[in-house]
XYZ file of C-alpha atoms in Angstrom:
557
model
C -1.602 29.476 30.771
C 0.953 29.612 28.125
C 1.749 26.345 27.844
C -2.172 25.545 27.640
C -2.865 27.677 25.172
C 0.645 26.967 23.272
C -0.700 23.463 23.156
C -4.186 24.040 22.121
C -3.129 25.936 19.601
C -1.076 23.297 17.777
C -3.920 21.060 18.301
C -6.606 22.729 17.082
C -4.084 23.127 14.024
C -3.501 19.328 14.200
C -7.168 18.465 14.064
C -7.995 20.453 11.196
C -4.943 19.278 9.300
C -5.398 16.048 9.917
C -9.127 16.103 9.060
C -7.117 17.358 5.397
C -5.153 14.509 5.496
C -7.640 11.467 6.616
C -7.896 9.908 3.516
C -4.594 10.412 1.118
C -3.125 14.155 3.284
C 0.668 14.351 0.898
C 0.434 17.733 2.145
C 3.697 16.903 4.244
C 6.907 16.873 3.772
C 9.582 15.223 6.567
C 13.209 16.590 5.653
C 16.258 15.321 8.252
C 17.734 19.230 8.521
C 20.975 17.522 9.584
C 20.969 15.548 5.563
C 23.916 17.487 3.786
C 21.942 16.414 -0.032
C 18.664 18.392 1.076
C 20.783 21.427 2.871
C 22.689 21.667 -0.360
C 19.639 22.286 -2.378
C 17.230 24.035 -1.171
C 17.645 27.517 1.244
C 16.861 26.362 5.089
C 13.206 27.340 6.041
C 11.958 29.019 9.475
C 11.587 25.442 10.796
C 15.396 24.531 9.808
C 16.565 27.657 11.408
C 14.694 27.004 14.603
C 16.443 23.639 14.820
C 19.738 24.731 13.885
C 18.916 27.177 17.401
C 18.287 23.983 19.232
C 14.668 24.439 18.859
C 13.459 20.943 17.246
C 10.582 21.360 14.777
C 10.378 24.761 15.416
C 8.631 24.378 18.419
C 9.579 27.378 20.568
C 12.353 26.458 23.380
C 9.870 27.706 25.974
C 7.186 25.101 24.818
C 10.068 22.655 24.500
C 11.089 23.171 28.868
C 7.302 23.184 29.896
C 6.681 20.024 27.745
C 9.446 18.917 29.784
C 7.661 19.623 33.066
C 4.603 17.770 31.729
C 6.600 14.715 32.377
C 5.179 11.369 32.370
C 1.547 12.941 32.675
C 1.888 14.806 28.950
C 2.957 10.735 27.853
C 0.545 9.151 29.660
C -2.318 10.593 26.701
C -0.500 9.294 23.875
C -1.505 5.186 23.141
C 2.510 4.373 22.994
C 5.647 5.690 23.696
C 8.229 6.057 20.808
C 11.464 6.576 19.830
C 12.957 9.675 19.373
C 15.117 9.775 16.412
C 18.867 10.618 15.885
C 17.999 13.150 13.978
C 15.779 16.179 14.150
C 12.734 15.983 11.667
C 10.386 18.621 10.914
C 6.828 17.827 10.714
C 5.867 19.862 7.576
C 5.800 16.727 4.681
C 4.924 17.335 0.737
C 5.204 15.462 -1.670
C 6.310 18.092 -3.523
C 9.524 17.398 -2.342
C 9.522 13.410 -3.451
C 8.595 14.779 -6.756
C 11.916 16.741 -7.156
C 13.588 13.927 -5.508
C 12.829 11.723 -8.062
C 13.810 14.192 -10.775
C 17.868 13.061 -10.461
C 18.748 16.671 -8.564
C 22.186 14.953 -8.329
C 22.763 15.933 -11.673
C 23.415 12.634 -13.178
C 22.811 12.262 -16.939
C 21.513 8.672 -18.440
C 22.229 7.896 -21.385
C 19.118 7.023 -23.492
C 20.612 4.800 -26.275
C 22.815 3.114 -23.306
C 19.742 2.498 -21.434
C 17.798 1.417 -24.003
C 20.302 -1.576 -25.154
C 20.113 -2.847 -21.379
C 16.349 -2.980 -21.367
C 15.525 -4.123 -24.627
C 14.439 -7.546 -26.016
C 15.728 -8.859 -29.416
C 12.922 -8.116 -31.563
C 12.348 -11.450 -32.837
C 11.578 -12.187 -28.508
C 9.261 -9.336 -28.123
C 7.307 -10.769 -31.258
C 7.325 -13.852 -29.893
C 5.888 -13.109 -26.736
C 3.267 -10.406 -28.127
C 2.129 -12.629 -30.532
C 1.362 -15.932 -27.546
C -0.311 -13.089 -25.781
C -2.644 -11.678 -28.284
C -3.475 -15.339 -29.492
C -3.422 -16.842 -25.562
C -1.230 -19.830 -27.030
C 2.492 -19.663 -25.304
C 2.978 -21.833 -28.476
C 2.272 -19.181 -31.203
C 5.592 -17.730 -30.746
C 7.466 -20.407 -32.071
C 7.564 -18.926 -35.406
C 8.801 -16.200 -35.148
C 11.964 -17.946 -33.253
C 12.099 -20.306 -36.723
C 12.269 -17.567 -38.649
C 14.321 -14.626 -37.005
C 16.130 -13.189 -39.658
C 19.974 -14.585 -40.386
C 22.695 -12.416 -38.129
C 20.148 -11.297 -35.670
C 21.313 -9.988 -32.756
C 20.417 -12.572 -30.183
C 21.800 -11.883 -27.059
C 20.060 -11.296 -23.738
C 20.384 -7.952 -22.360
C 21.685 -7.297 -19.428
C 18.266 -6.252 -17.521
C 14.992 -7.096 -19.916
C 12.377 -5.420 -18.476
C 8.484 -5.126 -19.086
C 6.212 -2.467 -17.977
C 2.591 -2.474 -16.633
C 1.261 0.818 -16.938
C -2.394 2.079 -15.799
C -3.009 4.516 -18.344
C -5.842 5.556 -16.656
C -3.652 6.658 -13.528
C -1.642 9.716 -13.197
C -4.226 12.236 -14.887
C -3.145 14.158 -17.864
C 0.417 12.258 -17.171
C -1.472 8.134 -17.678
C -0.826 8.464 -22.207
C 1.989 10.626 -21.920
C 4.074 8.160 -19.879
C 3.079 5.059 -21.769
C 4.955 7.063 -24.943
C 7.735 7.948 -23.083
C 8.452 3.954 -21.961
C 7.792 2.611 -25.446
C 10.730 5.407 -26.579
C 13.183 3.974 -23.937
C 12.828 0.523 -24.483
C 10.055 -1.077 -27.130
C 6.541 -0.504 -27.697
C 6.454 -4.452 -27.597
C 7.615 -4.414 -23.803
C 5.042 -2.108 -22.513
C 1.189 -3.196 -21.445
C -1.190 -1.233 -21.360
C -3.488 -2.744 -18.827
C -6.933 -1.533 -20.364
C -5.092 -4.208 -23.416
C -3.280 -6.337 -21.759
C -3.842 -7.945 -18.326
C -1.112 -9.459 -15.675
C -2.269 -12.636 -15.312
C -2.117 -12.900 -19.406
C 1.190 -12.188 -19.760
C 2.850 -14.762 -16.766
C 0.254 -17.603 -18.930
C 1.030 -16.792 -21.876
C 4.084 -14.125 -22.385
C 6.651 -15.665 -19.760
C 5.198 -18.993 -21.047
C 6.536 -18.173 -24.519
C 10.141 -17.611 -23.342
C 9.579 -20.619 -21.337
C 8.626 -22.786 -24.222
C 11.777 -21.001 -26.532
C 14.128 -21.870 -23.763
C 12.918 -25.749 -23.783
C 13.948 -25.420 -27.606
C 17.598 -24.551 -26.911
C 17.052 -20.434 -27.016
C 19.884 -19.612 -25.137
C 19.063 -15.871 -25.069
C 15.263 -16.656 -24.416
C 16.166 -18.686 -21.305
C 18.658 -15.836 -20.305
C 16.149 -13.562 -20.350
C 13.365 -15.919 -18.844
C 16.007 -15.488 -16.220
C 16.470 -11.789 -15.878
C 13.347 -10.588 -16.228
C 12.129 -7.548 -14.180
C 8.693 -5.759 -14.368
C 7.862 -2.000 -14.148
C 4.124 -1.462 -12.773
C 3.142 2.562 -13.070
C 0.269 3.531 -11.156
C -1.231 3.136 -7.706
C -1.282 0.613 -4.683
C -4.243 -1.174 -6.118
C -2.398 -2.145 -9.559
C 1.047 -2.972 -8.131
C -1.016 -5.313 -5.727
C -3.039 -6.890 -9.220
C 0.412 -7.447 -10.901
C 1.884 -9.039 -7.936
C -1.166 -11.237 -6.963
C -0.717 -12.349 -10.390
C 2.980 -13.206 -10.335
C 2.283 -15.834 -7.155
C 1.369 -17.707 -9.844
C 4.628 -18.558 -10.688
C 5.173 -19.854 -7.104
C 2.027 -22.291 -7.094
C 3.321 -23.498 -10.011
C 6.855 -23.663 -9.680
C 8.319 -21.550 -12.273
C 10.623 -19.790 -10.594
C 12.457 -17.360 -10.542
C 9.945 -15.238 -9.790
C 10.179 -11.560 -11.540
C 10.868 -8.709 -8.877
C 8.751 -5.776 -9.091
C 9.003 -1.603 -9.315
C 7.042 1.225 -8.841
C 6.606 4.235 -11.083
C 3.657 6.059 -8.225
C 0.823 7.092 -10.402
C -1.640 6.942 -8.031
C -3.131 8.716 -4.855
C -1.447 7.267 -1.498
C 1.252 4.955 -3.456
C 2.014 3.629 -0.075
C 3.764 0.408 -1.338
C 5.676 2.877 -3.761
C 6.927 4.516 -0.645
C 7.665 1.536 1.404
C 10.333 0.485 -0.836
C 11.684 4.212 -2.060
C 9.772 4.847 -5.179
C 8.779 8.018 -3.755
C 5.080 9.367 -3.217
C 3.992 10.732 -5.975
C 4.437 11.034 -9.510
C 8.041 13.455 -10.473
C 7.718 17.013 -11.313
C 10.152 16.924 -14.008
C 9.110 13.083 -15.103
C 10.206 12.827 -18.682
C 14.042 12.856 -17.315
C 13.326 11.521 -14.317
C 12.232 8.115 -16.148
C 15.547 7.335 -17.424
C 16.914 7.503 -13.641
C 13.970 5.316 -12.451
C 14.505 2.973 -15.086
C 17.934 2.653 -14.389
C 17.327 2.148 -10.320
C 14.865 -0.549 -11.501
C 17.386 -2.588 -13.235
C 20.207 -2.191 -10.547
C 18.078 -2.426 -7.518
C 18.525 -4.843 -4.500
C 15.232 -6.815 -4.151
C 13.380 -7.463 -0.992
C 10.455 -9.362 -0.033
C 7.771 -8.635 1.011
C 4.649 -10.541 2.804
C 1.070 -10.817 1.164
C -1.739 -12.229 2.961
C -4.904 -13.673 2.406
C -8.667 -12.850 3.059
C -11.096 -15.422 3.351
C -14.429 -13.990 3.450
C -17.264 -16.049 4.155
C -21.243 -14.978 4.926
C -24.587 -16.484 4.723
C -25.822 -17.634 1.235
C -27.538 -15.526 -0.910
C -25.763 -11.890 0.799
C -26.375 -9.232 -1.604
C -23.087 -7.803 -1.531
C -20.955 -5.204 -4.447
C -17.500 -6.624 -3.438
C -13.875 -5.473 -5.544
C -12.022 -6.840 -7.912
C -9.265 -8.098 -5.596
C -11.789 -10.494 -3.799
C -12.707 -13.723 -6.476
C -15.397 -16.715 -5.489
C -14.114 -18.818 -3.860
C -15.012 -23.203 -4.157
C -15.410 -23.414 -0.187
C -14.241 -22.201 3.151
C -13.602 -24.068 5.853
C -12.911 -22.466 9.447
C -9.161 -22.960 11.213
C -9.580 -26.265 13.631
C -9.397 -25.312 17.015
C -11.376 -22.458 16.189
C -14.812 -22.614 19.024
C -18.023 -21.413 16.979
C -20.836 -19.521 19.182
C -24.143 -19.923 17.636
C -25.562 -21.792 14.552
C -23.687 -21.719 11.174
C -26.231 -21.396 7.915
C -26.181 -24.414 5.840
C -24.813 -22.366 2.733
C -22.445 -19.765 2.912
C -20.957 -17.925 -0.036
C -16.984 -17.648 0.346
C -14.679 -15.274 -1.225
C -10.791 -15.057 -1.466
C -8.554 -12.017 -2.195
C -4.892 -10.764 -1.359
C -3.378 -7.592 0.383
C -0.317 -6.563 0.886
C -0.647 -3.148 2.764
C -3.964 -3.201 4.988
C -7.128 -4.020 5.825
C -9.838 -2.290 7.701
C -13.164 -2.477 9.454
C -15.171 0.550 10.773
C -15.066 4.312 10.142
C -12.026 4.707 8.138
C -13.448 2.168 5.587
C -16.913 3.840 5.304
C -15.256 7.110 4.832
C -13.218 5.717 1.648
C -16.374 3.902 0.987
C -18.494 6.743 0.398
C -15.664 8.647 -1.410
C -15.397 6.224 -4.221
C -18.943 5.716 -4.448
C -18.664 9.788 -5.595
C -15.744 9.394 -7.755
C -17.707 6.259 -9.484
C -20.762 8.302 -9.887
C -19.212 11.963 -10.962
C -16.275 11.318 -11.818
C -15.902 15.194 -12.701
C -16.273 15.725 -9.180
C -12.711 14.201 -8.749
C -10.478 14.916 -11.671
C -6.929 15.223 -9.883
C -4.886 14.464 -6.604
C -6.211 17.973 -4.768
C -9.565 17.640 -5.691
C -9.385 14.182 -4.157
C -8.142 14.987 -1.074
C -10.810 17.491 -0.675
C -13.625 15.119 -0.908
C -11.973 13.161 0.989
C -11.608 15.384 4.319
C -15.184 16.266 4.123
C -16.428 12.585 3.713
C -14.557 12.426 7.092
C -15.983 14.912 8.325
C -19.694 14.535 7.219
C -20.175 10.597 7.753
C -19.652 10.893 11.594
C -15.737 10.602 12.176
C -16.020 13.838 13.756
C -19.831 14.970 14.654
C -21.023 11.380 15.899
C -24.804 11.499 15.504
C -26.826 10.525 18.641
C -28.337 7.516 18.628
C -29.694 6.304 21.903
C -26.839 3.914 23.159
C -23.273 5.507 22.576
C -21.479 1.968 22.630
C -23.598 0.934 19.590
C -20.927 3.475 17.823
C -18.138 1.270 18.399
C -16.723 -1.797 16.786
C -16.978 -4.596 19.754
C -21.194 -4.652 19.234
C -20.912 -6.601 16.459
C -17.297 -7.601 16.132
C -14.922 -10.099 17.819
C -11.677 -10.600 16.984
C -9.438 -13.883 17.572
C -6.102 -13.926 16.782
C -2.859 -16.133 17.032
C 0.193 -14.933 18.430
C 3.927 -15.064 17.169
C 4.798 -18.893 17.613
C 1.487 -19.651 18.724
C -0.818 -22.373 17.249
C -4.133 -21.188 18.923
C -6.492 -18.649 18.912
C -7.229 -16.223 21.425
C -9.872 -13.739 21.508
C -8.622 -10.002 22.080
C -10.850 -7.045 23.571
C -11.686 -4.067 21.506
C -11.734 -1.284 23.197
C -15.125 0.335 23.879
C -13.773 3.663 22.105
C -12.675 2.396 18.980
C -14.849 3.189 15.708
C -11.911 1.459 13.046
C -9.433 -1.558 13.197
C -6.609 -1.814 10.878
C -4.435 -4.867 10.290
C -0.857 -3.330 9.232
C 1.472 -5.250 6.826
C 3.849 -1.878 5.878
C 5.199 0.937 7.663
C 2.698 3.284 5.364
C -0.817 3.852 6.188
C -2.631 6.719 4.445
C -0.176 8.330 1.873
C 2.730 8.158 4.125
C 1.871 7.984 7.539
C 3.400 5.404 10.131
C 0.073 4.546 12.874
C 1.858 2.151 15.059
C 4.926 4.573 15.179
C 8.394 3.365 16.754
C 7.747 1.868 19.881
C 10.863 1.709 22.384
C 12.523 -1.689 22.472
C 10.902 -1.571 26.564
C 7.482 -1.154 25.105
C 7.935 -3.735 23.433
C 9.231 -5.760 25.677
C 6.646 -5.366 28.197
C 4.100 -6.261 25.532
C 5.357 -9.517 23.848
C 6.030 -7.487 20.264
C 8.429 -7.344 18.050
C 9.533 -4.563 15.737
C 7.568 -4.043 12.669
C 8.823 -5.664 9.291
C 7.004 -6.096 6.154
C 8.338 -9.705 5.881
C 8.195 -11.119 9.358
C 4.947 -12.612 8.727
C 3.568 -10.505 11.267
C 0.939 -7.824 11.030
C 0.691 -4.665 13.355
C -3.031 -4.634 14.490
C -4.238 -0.629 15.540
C -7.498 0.850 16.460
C -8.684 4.439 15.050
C -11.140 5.801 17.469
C -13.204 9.065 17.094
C -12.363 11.390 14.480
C -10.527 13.953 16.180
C -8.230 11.038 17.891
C -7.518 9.460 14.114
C -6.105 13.489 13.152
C -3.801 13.451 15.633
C -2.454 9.963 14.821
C -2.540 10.538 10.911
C -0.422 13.843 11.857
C 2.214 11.957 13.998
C 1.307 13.589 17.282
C 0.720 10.253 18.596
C 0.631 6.932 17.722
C -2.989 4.870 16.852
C -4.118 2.512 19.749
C -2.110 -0.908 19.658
C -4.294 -3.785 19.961
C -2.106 -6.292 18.994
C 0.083 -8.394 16.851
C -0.741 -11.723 15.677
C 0.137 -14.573 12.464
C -3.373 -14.939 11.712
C -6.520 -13.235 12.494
C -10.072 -14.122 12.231
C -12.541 -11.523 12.378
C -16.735 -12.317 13.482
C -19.603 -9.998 12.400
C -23.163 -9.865 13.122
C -25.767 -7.277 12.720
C -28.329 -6.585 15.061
C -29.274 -2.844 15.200
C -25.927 -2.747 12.048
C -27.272 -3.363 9.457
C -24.269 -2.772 7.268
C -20.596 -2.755 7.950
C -17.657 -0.832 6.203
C -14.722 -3.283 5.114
C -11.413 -2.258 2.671
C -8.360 -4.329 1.338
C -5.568 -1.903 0.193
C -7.876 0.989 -0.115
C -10.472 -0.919 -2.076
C -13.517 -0.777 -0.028
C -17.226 -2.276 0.351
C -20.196 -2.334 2.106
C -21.149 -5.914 3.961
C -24.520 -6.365 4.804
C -25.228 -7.983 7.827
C -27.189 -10.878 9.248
C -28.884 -10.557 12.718
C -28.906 -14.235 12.843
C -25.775 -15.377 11.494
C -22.073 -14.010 11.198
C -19.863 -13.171 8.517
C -16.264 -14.410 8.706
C -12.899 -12.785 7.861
C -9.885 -14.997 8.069
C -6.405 -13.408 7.444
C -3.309 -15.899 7.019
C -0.052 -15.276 5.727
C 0.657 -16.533 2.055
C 3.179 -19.449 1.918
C 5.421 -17.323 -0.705
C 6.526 -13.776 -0.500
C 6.573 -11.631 -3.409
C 9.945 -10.153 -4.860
C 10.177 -5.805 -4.792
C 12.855 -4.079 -5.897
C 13.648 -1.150 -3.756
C 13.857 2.258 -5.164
C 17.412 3.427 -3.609
């Protein structure tokens, strides 16, 4: 009776602290108590002590022996096994914690007027290429090479760097931050992007350097070559800046610029995949210099992106996001066998993700929160208030309380979805079961899903084995495919007490809706979400494929 009620009681604790942490949940904080850096700083808590006792997490060593006991029956509940690390990790996260870690606790001081002369532009280069953007003519910056002024310094520097920076993002923090960049390097060399958009700067900015260097700039070519970008703010506007730097792939002009994070936003799950930390620093005005200075030192990795082709009949009333563009046409993959009639006009959209994207309950949840923050924006003025909204649009919109309707399997995702996918090293398609219980799908590019968390967990290499996958990578040109199912299940996976339900993995995916008794159906792309209406008579069609190039990140440690 202990154990039972030992284990309820961190459930029912689970459940309502993952119903907290649905949507964005930073309330966590995972420190390795065996890390000498985090010992040395902070006084161990109740959780550290417990470990140091040999009780891991904190979890009494009386719970720990009857979990034992439980054997294979206490596994058999959870969707996969995992790996359990090297290392003992308590399951308390914050990002409280990635704020002071991003504040330089190591003590190291930057030198601003150093920094600044390995960041900055000659001036007569950050004319050149404000000017080609302001007029959209790469060519308008030609003067100002002409007429630089005698003696100019006009040597590259070491790291020239630009910065994209959603003012917008970050609260109070969006204007402040903006100042502080144009300090350390030049007010030329940070956008703002309510001014000055992506894709206008790689047509028209890098252009300009491109045109200077076909002139015999020396130092323009240089830094043509050197080039790395800042982006400060969320998921959503690294993506944009990225998306817009393919470009440069399509049309050869290479090299490509790698990419860092300054988080500004609410899950800054790309910021976190590649060490940027999850949320903006406490003490940011110093820590800027030391992010700066990562940013021009880093290693860069790549990192997949993948595209969604949505197609659906003609004439679909539909409020889709920014990050999906009209598209000429869409044709379906060969090979691919159609049930049913197709309409004889379809209307065909194209968009790019690099972290998720999502059918069913989770996306209907985000759904209706932004369709709050849109329309009272009061409502949802910082990071706390957000995440409150967020748990009760989880709770509220059926996640938890399913309403009764009179079939319980029209609450799940297979009555109007199938799902095709191709394997690793496999040219064909092959349809996959959904599982009767699940209410969300997610197609996984990172190792962060929902400020943080890691669904698909850390399967053992015999799991894996035994079911054809491979360990996760963001540039494997693979993506991890998961299933959410009620509420109450999606808590416990979004607190790490077990891992989502693994579907599959697959190169390419192709996803079929059709309505019926749904008349609507929740979709998101990198936590930008929208409502598809559906067509009893004909299906929509989302096709996922890997992009032929992989965009550049620089990594944050």
């Amino acid at each position: 009776m202990l154990v039972i009620g030992n284990w309820l009681g961190r459930g029912a604790w689970g459940v309502a602290r993952g119903a907290w942490e649905l949507g964005v949940g930073s309330w966590e904080m995972a420190i390795t108590v065996n890390n000498s850096n985090i010992r040395g700083q902070f006084p161990p808590t109740i959780q550290e002590k417990a470990v140091q006792r040999g009780e891991p997490g904190g979890l009494p060593q009386r719970r720990k022996e009857s979990t034992r006991r439980r054997g294979s029956k206490g596994r058999a509940k959870m969707d996969s096994p995992s790996t359990a690390g090297d290392t003992n990790k308590i399951a308390v996260r914050s990002s409280i914690v990635e704020s002071f870690r991003g504040c330089g606790l190591s003590g190291i001081r930057i030198n601003r007027e150093e920094l600044k002369k390995q960041l900055t532009m000659p001036q007569y280069l950050r004319y050149a290429m404000r000017d080609s953007i302001r007029l959209k003519d790469p060519a308008a910056g030609e003067s100002r090479y002409i007429s630089r002024a005698e003696g100019e310094d006009s040597a590259a520097p070491p790291c020239p760097m630009v910065v994209f920076i959603n003012s917008r993002s970050g609260g109070r923090h969006g204007p402040a931050l903006k100042e502080r960049l144009q300090q350390l390097m030049s007010e030329e060399q940070v956008f703002d992007l309510q001014d000055v958009k992506p894709n206008e700067f790689v047509r028209y900015g890098l252009s300009c350097l491109e045109m200077l260097a076909g002139l015999g700039d020396s130092c323009a070519k240089e830094t043509r070559q050197r080039i790395r970008v800042m982006v400060a703010g969320g998921d959503g506007t690294v993506g944009w800046v990225l998306g817009c730097l393919t470009e440069l792939h399509t049309q050869g002009r290479q090299p490509v610029p790698p990419v860092g994070i300054i988080p500004l936003g609410t899950g800054n799950d790309l910021s976190r995949s590649f060490r940027w930390g999850g949320s903006f620093p406490f003490a940011w005005k110093s820590a800027i210099k030391r992010i700066l200075q990562r940013a021009s030192t880093g290693t860069v990795n790549p990192l997949d992106s993948w595209r969604v082709s949505l197609s659906m009949p003609a004439g679909t009333r539909v409020n889709l996001p920014h990050c999906l563009k009209h598209a000429e046409e869409f044709s379906l993959d060969q090979g691919f066998e159609i049930q049913g009639q197709l309409p004889e006009k379809v209307d065909s959209y194209e968009g790019v993700y690099y972290n998720y994207f999502s059918i069913g309950m989770d996306a209907q949840v985000a759904y209706g929160f932004h369709h709050l923050r849109n329309k009272k924006p009061y409502l949802a003025s910082g990071p706390i208030s957000n995440k409150i909204i967020y748990s009760g649009y989880s709770c509220t919109q059926g996640w938890f309380f399913t309403p009764c309707v009179s079939d319980p399997g029209l609450r799940g995702l297979r009555n109007i979805l199938r799902l095709h996918i191709k394997r690793i090293h496999s040219s064909e398609w092959e349809q996959i079961a959904i599982p009767t219980s699940v209410r969300a799908i997610v197609a996984l590019n990172l190792h962060s899903y929902g400020s943080g968390r890691n669904p698909w967990g850390k399967p053992k290499p015999e799991y894996l084995e035994k079911r054809g996958f491979v360990e996760a990578n963001v540039a494997d040109g693979v993506l991890e495919i998961f299933g959410l199912k009620q509420g109450w299940h999606a808590s416990f996976v979004m607190v790490e007490l077990i891992s989502a339900k693994h579907i599959a993995q697959a190169s390419a995916i192709r996803l079929e809706v059709r309505g019926g008794q749904w008349k609507n159906a929740y979709m998101q792309m990198d936590g930008e979400p929208w409502k598809q209406p559906l067509n009893k008579d004909f299906s929509t069609y989302v096709e996922i494929k890997r992009e032929p190039f992989q965009s550049l990140v620089i990594s944050g440690e």
